């Protein structure tokens, strides 16, 4: 494992992952499975570690976005079903069969092109048919399209239709209109099949938390596994309290007093209004602390202090209320001395959603795991 020298790190609380899943399972009907969505390196939290914790907490399937993510997980987690939620290239089908990776299919042509390869599969390839019930991303949109994909797959003896699923575009909103429409379309599509595939699933976090009608056989649990609410509406309607898993910490590496009128950072954009203490942190935009986060507060001894001046690639400066020692701990996201900086605060400042924040913390920031 590469030793960590720079004090900047993301601390992942695996007990929070467990808490969020154990409570979800209490919330769901007892026969509903949990699919842990660990794509994008588990939304930036570390896919292998989160996946192992999620399985210990009762998840039974892992879901990722790409073939590479599936293979990376398979190397570390030999037996659990891993599902790719997006499109996979035809050439990947034999590898998926060998590695027991479940593929998403939604094209008859794709199935026809895979079928000559199927006779050499080491074991049957499991596929879940994706229904596009209104998000217009990927999936079959008509019953006859569904029938064609289903029949084509059924004709190939080494392809097994193991499931069918859809994805909601607005389950995290108060307005139920599009959700109800998508649910009805999905239910009609399932009913049009000669038999129900083993695993029918539709819910993302929002639907799993607030839409009992969306539970089916399994739910695909992503954002709230990490302790984040997908939207304000869901935050206001949580069936149980979430525990945030990620904290972002660093330390002061330099502290100095500057005089009134002195400038700080590239472009000299920050001008001291009086004699001030300025601290420097070893974290910058190449770590995911985007330049437009200048002005965001960080915690030192539980006190909020602002980032001042332009954020550099690897460093940034903060205005301190007094002199601190080198090595003083700084919390950029998380709790410190009873105060807290939420990921939501960064999302608002960046005019984005909480999903994007942990994903943007770059690989240069080591993920350190703690097990409460
Ligand atoms: C097909 C599918 N299922 C489940 C999930 C999990 O959603 P949740 O994190 O809200 O529980 C996602 C997340 N997909 C994305 C999350 O952000 N952008 C996306 O495309 C998804 O694309």
Coordinates of C-alpha atoms and ligand atoms in Angstrom, one line a residue:
X1 CA 0.0 0.0 0.0
X2 CA 1.5 3.4 -0.8
X3 CA 2.5 5.2 2.4
X4 CA 0.8 8.6 3.0
X5 CA 3.0 11.6 3.6
X6 CA 0.8 14.5 2.7
X7 CA -1.8 15.1 5.4
X8 CA -4.7 15.5 3.0
X9 CA -7.0 12.5 3.0
X10 CA -10.6 11.4 2.6
X11 CA -11.7 9.4 5.6
X12 CA -14.4 6.8 4.8
X13 CA -16.5 5.6 7.8
X14 CA -17.5 2.1 6.9
X15 CA -19.8 1.9 9.9
X16 CA -21.9 4.6 8.2
X17 CA -22.2 2.5 5.0
X18 CA -23.4 -0.4 7.2
X19 CA -25.8 1.8 9.1
X20 CA -27.4 3.1 5.9
X21 CA -27.8 -0.4 4.5
X22 CA -29.0 -2.1 7.6
X23 CA -31.6 0.6 8.1
X24 CA -32.7 0.4 4.5
X25 CA -33.3 -3.3 4.8
X26 CA -35.5 -2.7 7.9
X27 CA -37.4 -0.2 5.8
X28 CA -38.0 -2.6 2.8
X29 CA -40.2 -5.6 2.7
X30 CA -38.2 -8.6 4.0
X31 CA -38.1 -10.4 0.6
X32 CA -36.6 -7.3 -1.3
X33 CA -32.9 -7.6 -2.1
X34 CA -30.4 -4.7 -1.9
X35 CA -28.2 -4.0 -4.9
X36 CA -25.3 -1.9 -3.8
X37 CA -24.5 0.7 -6.5
X38 CA -20.7 1.1 -6.3
X39 CA -20.0 2.6 -9.7
X40 CA -17.5 5.5 -10.1
X41 CA -15.3 4.0 -7.4
X42 CA -18.3 3.8 -5.1
X43 CA -19.2 7.5 -5.8
X44 CA -15.6 8.3 -4.9
X45 CA -15.6 6.4 -1.6
X46 CA -13.5 3.4 -2.8
X47 CA -15.4 0.6 -4.6
X48 CA -13.7 -2.6 -3.1
X49 CA -13.9 -1.5 0.5
X50 CA -17.5 -0.2 0.2
X51 CA -18.6 -3.3 -1.7
X52 CA -17.2 -5.6 1.0
X53 CA -18.9 -3.6 3.7
X54 CA -22.2 -3.4 1.8
X55 CA -22.2 -7.2 1.4
X56 CA -21.5 -7.7 5.1
X57 CA -24.5 -5.4 5.8
X58 CA -26.8 -7.5 3.7
X59 CA -26.5 -6.3 0.1
X60 CA -26.5 -9.3 -2.3
X61 CA -25.6 -7.8 -5.7
X62 CA -23.1 -5.1 -6.7
X63 CA -23.8 -2.7 -9.5
X64 CA -21.3 -0.7 -11.6
X65 CA -21.3 1.4 -14.7
X66 CA -18.6 -0.1 -16.9
X67 CA -16.8 -3.4 -17.8
X68 CA -13.6 -2.1 -16.3
X69 CA -15.3 -1.4 -13.0
X70 CA -16.8 -4.8 -13.0
X71 CA -13.5 -6.6 -13.7
X72 CA -11.7 -4.5 -11.0
X73 CA -14.3 -5.6 -8.4
X74 CA -14.3 -9.2 -9.6
X75 CA -10.5 -9.4 -9.0
X76 CA -11.1 -8.6 -5.3
X77 CA -14.6 -10.1 -4.8
X78 CA -14.7 -13.5 -6.5
X79 CA -18.2 -14.8 -5.9
X80 CA -20.8 -12.0 -5.6
X81 CA -23.0 -11.2 -8.7
X82 CA -21.8 -8.0 -10.3
X83 CA -24.1 -6.1 -12.6
X84 CA -23.1 -3.5 -15.3
X85 CA -25.9 -0.9 -15.4
X86 CA -24.9 0.7 -18.7
X87 CA -24.3 -0.7 -22.2
X88 CA -21.4 -3.2 -22.8
X89 CA -19.6 -3.8 -26.1
X90 CA -20.3 -7.2 -27.7
X91 CA -16.7 -8.3 -27.4
X92 CA -17.1 -8.1 -23.6
X93 CA -19.9 -10.7 -23.6
X94 CA -17.6 -13.8 -23.3
X95 CA -15.6 -12.2 -20.5
X96 CA -18.8 -11.3 -18.7
X97 CA -20.0 -14.9 -19.0
X98 CA -16.7 -16.2 -17.7
X99 CA -16.5 -13.7 -14.8
X100 CA -20.2 -14.1 -13.9
X101 CA -20.9 -10.5 -14.6
X102 CA -24.5 -9.6 -15.4
X103 CA -25.0 -7.4 -18.5
X104 CA -27.7 -4.9 -19.3
X105 CA -29.3 -5.6 -22.7
X106 CA -31.8 -3.6 -24.6
X107 CA -31.1 -4.2 -28.3
X108 CA -32.1 -7.2 -30.4
X109 CA -29.2 -6.5 -32.7
X110 CA -26.8 -6.8 -29.8
X111 CA -28.2 -10.2 -28.8
X112 CA -28.0 -11.4 -32.4
X113 CA -24.4 -10.3 -32.7
X114 CA -23.5 -12.0 -29.4
X115 CA -25.2 -15.3 -30.2
X116 CA -22.4 -16.9 -32.4
X117 CA -20.0 -16.2 -29.5
X118 CA -22.3 -17.8 -27.0
X119 CA -21.5 -21.5 -27.8
X120 CA -18.0 -20.9 -26.4
X121 CA -19.1 -19.2 -23.2
X122 CA -17.6 -20.9 -20.2
X123 CA -21.0 -20.6 -18.4
X124 CA -24.3 -19.0 -19.3
X125 CA -24.3 -15.2 -19.5
X126 CA -26.9 -13.6 -17.3
X127 CA -28.6 -10.5 -18.7
X128 CA -31.1 -8.0 -17.4
X129 CA -33.3 -6.3 -19.9
X130 CA -33.4 -2.5 -19.5
X131 CA -36.8 -0.9 -20.1
X132 CA -36.7 2.8 -20.9
X133 CA -40.0 3.9 -19.2
X134 CA -39.5 7.6 -19.8
X135 CA -36.0 8.7 -19.0
X136 CA -34.9 8.4 -22.6
X137 CA -31.4 7.2 -21.7
X138 CA -31.1 3.5 -22.7
X139 CA -33.7 0.7 -22.8
X140 CA -36.5 -0.7 -24.9
X141 CA -39.5 1.6 -25.2
X142 CA -42.2 -0.5 -26.8
X143 CA -43.6 -3.9 -25.8
X144 CA -42.7 -5.4 -29.3
X145 CA -39.2 -4.2 -28.8
X146 CA -39.1 -5.9 -25.4
X147 CA -40.6 -9.1 -26.9
X148 CA -37.9 -9.1 -29.7
X149 CA -35.0 -8.7 -27.2
X150 CA -36.6 -11.3 -24.9
X151 CA -37.2 -13.9 -27.7
X152 CA -33.7 -13.3 -29.2
X153 CA -32.1 -13.9 -25.8
X154 CA -34.3 -16.9 -25.1
X155 CA -33.2 -18.5 -28.4
X156 CA -29.5 -18.5 -27.3
X157 CA -29.0 -21.3 -24.9
X158 CA -26.0 -19.7 -23.2
X159 CA -27.8 -16.4 -22.5
X160 CA -30.1 -16.4 -19.5
X161 CA -32.7 -13.6 -19.0
X162 CA -32.2 -13.2 -15.3
X163 CA -33.9 -9.8 -14.8
X164 CA -35.7 -6.8 -16.1
X165 CA -35.4 -3.2 -14.8
X166 CA -36.1 0.4 -15.4
X167 CA -34.8 3.7 -13.9
X168 CA -36.8 6.7 -12.6
X169 CA -35.9 10.2 -13.7
X170 CA -37.9 12.0 -11.0
X171 CA -38.4 9.7 -8.0
X172 CA -36.5 12.2 -5.8
X173 CA -39.1 15.0 -6.6
X174 CA -42.4 15.8 -4.8
X175 CA -44.3 15.8 -8.0
X176 CA -45.3 12.2 -8.7
X177 CA -46.5 12.6 -12.2
X178 CA -43.6 11.3 -14.3
X179 CA -42.8 8.7 -11.6
X180 CA -46.4 7.3 -11.8
X181 CA -46.2 7.2 -15.6
X182 CA -42.9 5.4 -15.6
X183 CA -44.1 2.9 -13.0
X184 CA -47.2 2.1 -15.1
X185 CA -45.3 1.7 -18.3
X186 CA -42.8 -0.6 -16.5
X187 CA -45.6 -2.7 -15.0
X188 CA -47.3 -3.1 -18.4
X189 CA -44.0 -4.1 -20.0
X190 CA -43.4 -6.8 -17.4
X191 CA -47.0 -8.1 -17.8
X192 CA -46.4 -8.4 -21.5
X193 CA -43.7 -11.1 -21.0
X194 CA -44.7 -14.8 -21.0
X195 CA -43.1 -15.2 -17.6
X196 CA -41.6 -12.9 -15.0
X197 CA -37.8 -12.8 -15.0
X198 CA -36.2 -13.7 -11.6
X199 CA -35.2 -10.3 -10.6
X200 CA -37.5 -7.3 -11.3
X201 CA -36.1 -4.0 -10.1
X202 CA -36.7 -0.3 -10.6
X203 CA -36.0 1.8 -7.5
X204 CA -33.0 4.0 -7.0
X205 CA -32.4 5.5 -3.6
X206 CA -35.2 8.0 -3.7
X207 CA -37.8 5.4 -4.8
X208 CA -36.4 2.8 -2.3
X209 CA -36.9 5.3 0.5
X210 CA -40.3 6.8 -0.3
X211 CA -42.1 4.7 -3.0
X212 CA -43.3 1.4 -1.6
X213 CA -44.7 0.6 -5.1
X214 CA -41.2 0.6 -6.6
X215 CA -39.7 -2.1 -4.4
X216 CA -40.3 -5.2 -6.7
X217 CA -37.7 -7.9 -6.1
X218 CA -34.7 -5.6 -5.4
X219 CA -33.7 -1.9 -5.1
X220 CA -30.5 -0.3 -6.5
X221 CA -29.2 1.7 -3.6
X222 CA -26.5 4.3 -4.4
X223 CA -26.4 7.8 -3.0
X224 CA -27.9 7.2 0.5
X225 CA -25.7 4.2 1.1
X226 CA -23.0 7.0 1.4
X227 CA -25.3 8.9 3.8
X228 CA -26.4 11.6 1.3
X229 CA -30.0 12.5 0.4
X230 CA -30.6 12.6 -3.4
X231 CA -32.7 15.8 -3.0
X232 CA -34.2 18.2 -0.5
X233 CA -37.6 16.6 -0.9
X234 CA -36.1 13.2 0.1
X235 CA -34.1 14.8 2.9
X236 CA -37.4 16.0 4.3
X237 CA -39.0 12.6 4.0
X238 CA -36.3 10.2 5.2
X239 CA -37.8 7.0 6.8
X240 CA -34.6 6.8 8.9
X241 CA -31.6 9.1 9.7
X242 CA -28.6 8.7 7.3
X243 CA -25.0 8.7 8.4
X244 CA -22.5 10.5 6.0
X245 CA -19.6 8.2 5.2
X246 CA -17.0 10.7 3.8
X247 CA -14.9 13.3 5.6
X248 CA -12.1 15.4 3.9
X249 CA -9.2 16.5 6.1
X250 CA -5.9 18.1 5.9
X251 CA -3.4 20.1 8.1
X252 CA -1.9 23.6 8.1
X253 CA 1.6 23.5 6.5
X254 CA 2.3 27.2 6.9
X255 CA 1.1 30.0 9.0
X256 CA 2.1 33.7 8.8
X257 CA 0.9 37.2 9.6
X258 CA 0.3 39.5 6.6
X259 CA -0.1 43.3 6.8
X260 CA -3.2 45.3 5.8
X261 CA -3.2 45.7 2.0
X262 CA -1.1 42.6 1.3
X263 CA -2.5 40.4 -1.5
X264 CA -2.9 36.6 -1.4
X265 CA -2.8 34.0 -4.2
X266 CA -2.6 34.0 -8.0
X267 CA -3.8 37.3 -9.5
X268 CA -3.4 38.9 -6.0
X269 CA -7.2 38.8 -5.9
X270 CA -7.5 38.8 -2.1
X271 CA -6.4 41.9 -0.3
X272 CA -6.0 41.9 3.5
X273 CA -8.4 44.5 5.1
X274 CA -6.2 44.5 8.2
X275 CA -3.2 42.7 9.6
X276 CA -4.3 39.0 9.3
X277 CA -3.1 35.5 10.0
X278 CA -3.1 33.4 6.9
X279 CA -2.8 29.6 6.8
X280 CA -1.8 27.4 3.8
X281 CA -3.3 23.9 3.2
X282 CA -1.8 21.2 0.9
X283 CA -4.9 20.7 -1.2
X284 CA -5.9 22.3 -4.4
X285 CA -8.0 22.0 -7.5
X286 CA -6.1 18.9 -8.7
X287 CA -7.5 17.2 -5.6
X288 CA -11.0 18.2 -6.5
X289 CA -11.1 21.4 -4.5
X290 CA -12.4 23.3 -7.5
X291 CA -11.3 27.0 -7.9
X292 CA -14.9 28.1 -7.6
X293 CA -14.8 26.8 -4.1
X294 CA -12.8 29.9 -3.1
X295 CA -14.7 31.5 -0.2
X296 CA -15.9 28.1 1.1
X297 CA -15.3 27.7 4.8
X298 CA -13.2 25.0 6.4
X299 CA -13.1 24.0 10.1
X300 CA -10.1 24.6 12.4
X301 CA -10.7 23.8 16.1
X302 CA -14.4 23.7 15.1
X303 CA -14.3 27.3 13.9
X304 CA -15.3 28.2 10.4
X305 CA -12.6 30.0 8.5
X306 CA -12.8 31.0 4.8
X307 CA -10.6 29.9 1.9
X308 CA -9.2 33.3 0.6
X309 CA -7.7 34.1 -2.8
X310 CA -7.6 31.8 -5.8
X311 CA -7.3 28.1 -5.1
X312 CA -4.0 26.7 -6.6
X313 CA -3.5 23.3 -8.2
X314 CA -2.1 21.8 -5.0
X315 CA -2.5 24.4 -2.2
X316 CA -5.0 26.9 -0.9
X317 CA -4.9 29.7 1.7
X318 CA -7.3 30.4 4.6
X319 CA -7.8 33.4 6.8
X320 CA -7.2 32.5 10.5
X321 CA -8.8 34.2 13.5
X322 CA -5.4 33.8 15.3
X323 CA -2.0 32.2 15.1
X324 CA -2.1 28.3 14.8
X325 CA 0.7 25.8 14.8
X326 CA 1.9 23.9 11.8
X327 CA 0.1 20.6 11.8
X328 CA -3.2 22.0 13.1
X329 CA -5.9 19.7 11.8
X330 CA -8.3 21.2 9.2
X331 CA -11.7 19.6 8.2
X332 CA -12.9 20.5 4.8
X333 CA -15.9 18.2 4.8
X334 CA -17.2 16.5 8.0
X335 CA -17.5 17.1 11.7
X336 CA -15.0 18.9 14.1
X337 CA -15.6 19.9 17.7
X338 CA -19.4 19.8 17.3
X339 CA -19.4 21.8 14.1
X340 CA -19.9 20.3 10.7
X341 CA -19.4 21.1 7.0
X342 CA -21.8 19.1 4.8
X343 CA -21.2 17.9 1.3
X344 CA -24.5 19.8 0.6
X345 CA -22.7 23.1 1.4
X346 CA -20.1 22.4 -1.4
X347 CA -22.9 21.3 -3.8
X348 CA -24.8 24.6 -3.2
X349 CA -21.7 26.7 -3.7
X350 CA -20.9 24.8 -6.9
X351 CA -24.6 24.9 -8.0
X352 CA -24.6 21.1 -8.4
X353 CA -26.0 18.0 -6.6
X354 CA -24.4 16.1 -3.7
X355 CA -23.6 13.1 -6.1
X356 CA -20.9 15.1 -7.9
X357 CA -18.9 16.1 -4.8
X358 CA -17.4 12.8 -3.6
X359 CA -17.0 11.8 -7.3
X360 CA -14.8 14.8 -7.9
X361 CA -12.3 14.2 -5.1
X362 CA -9.5 13.0 -7.2
X363 CA -7.3 9.9 -7.0
X364 CA -4.5 12.0 -5.6
X365 CA -6.4 12.1 -2.3
X366 CA -5.9 8.8 -0.5
X367 CA -9.1 7.1 0.9
X368 CA -8.5 6.0 4.5
X369 CA -11.0 3.6 6.1
X370 CA -12.2 3.6 9.6
X371 CA -14.4 1.0 11.1
X372 CA -16.3 2.5 14.1
Ligands
LIG1 C1 -29.5 2.6 -13.5 C2 -29.2 3.2 -12.1 N1 -29.7 2.6 -11.1 C3 -29.4 3.0 -9.8 C4 -28.7 4.2 -9.6 C5 -28.5 4.6 -8.2 O1 -29.1 5.9 -8.0 P1 -29.0 6.6 -6.6 O2 -27.6 6.9 -6.4 O3 -29.9 7.8 -6.7 O4 -29.5 5.5 -5.6 C6 -28.2 4.9 -10.7 C7 -27.4 6.1 -10.4 N2 -27.1 6.9 -11.6 C8 -26.6 8.1 -11.4 C9 -26.4 8.9 -10.3 O5 -26.0 10.1 -10.7 N3 -26.1 10.2 -12.1 C10 -26.5 9.0 -12.5 O6 -26.6 8.6 -13.8 C11 -28.4 4.4 -12.0 O7 -27.9 5.0 -13.1

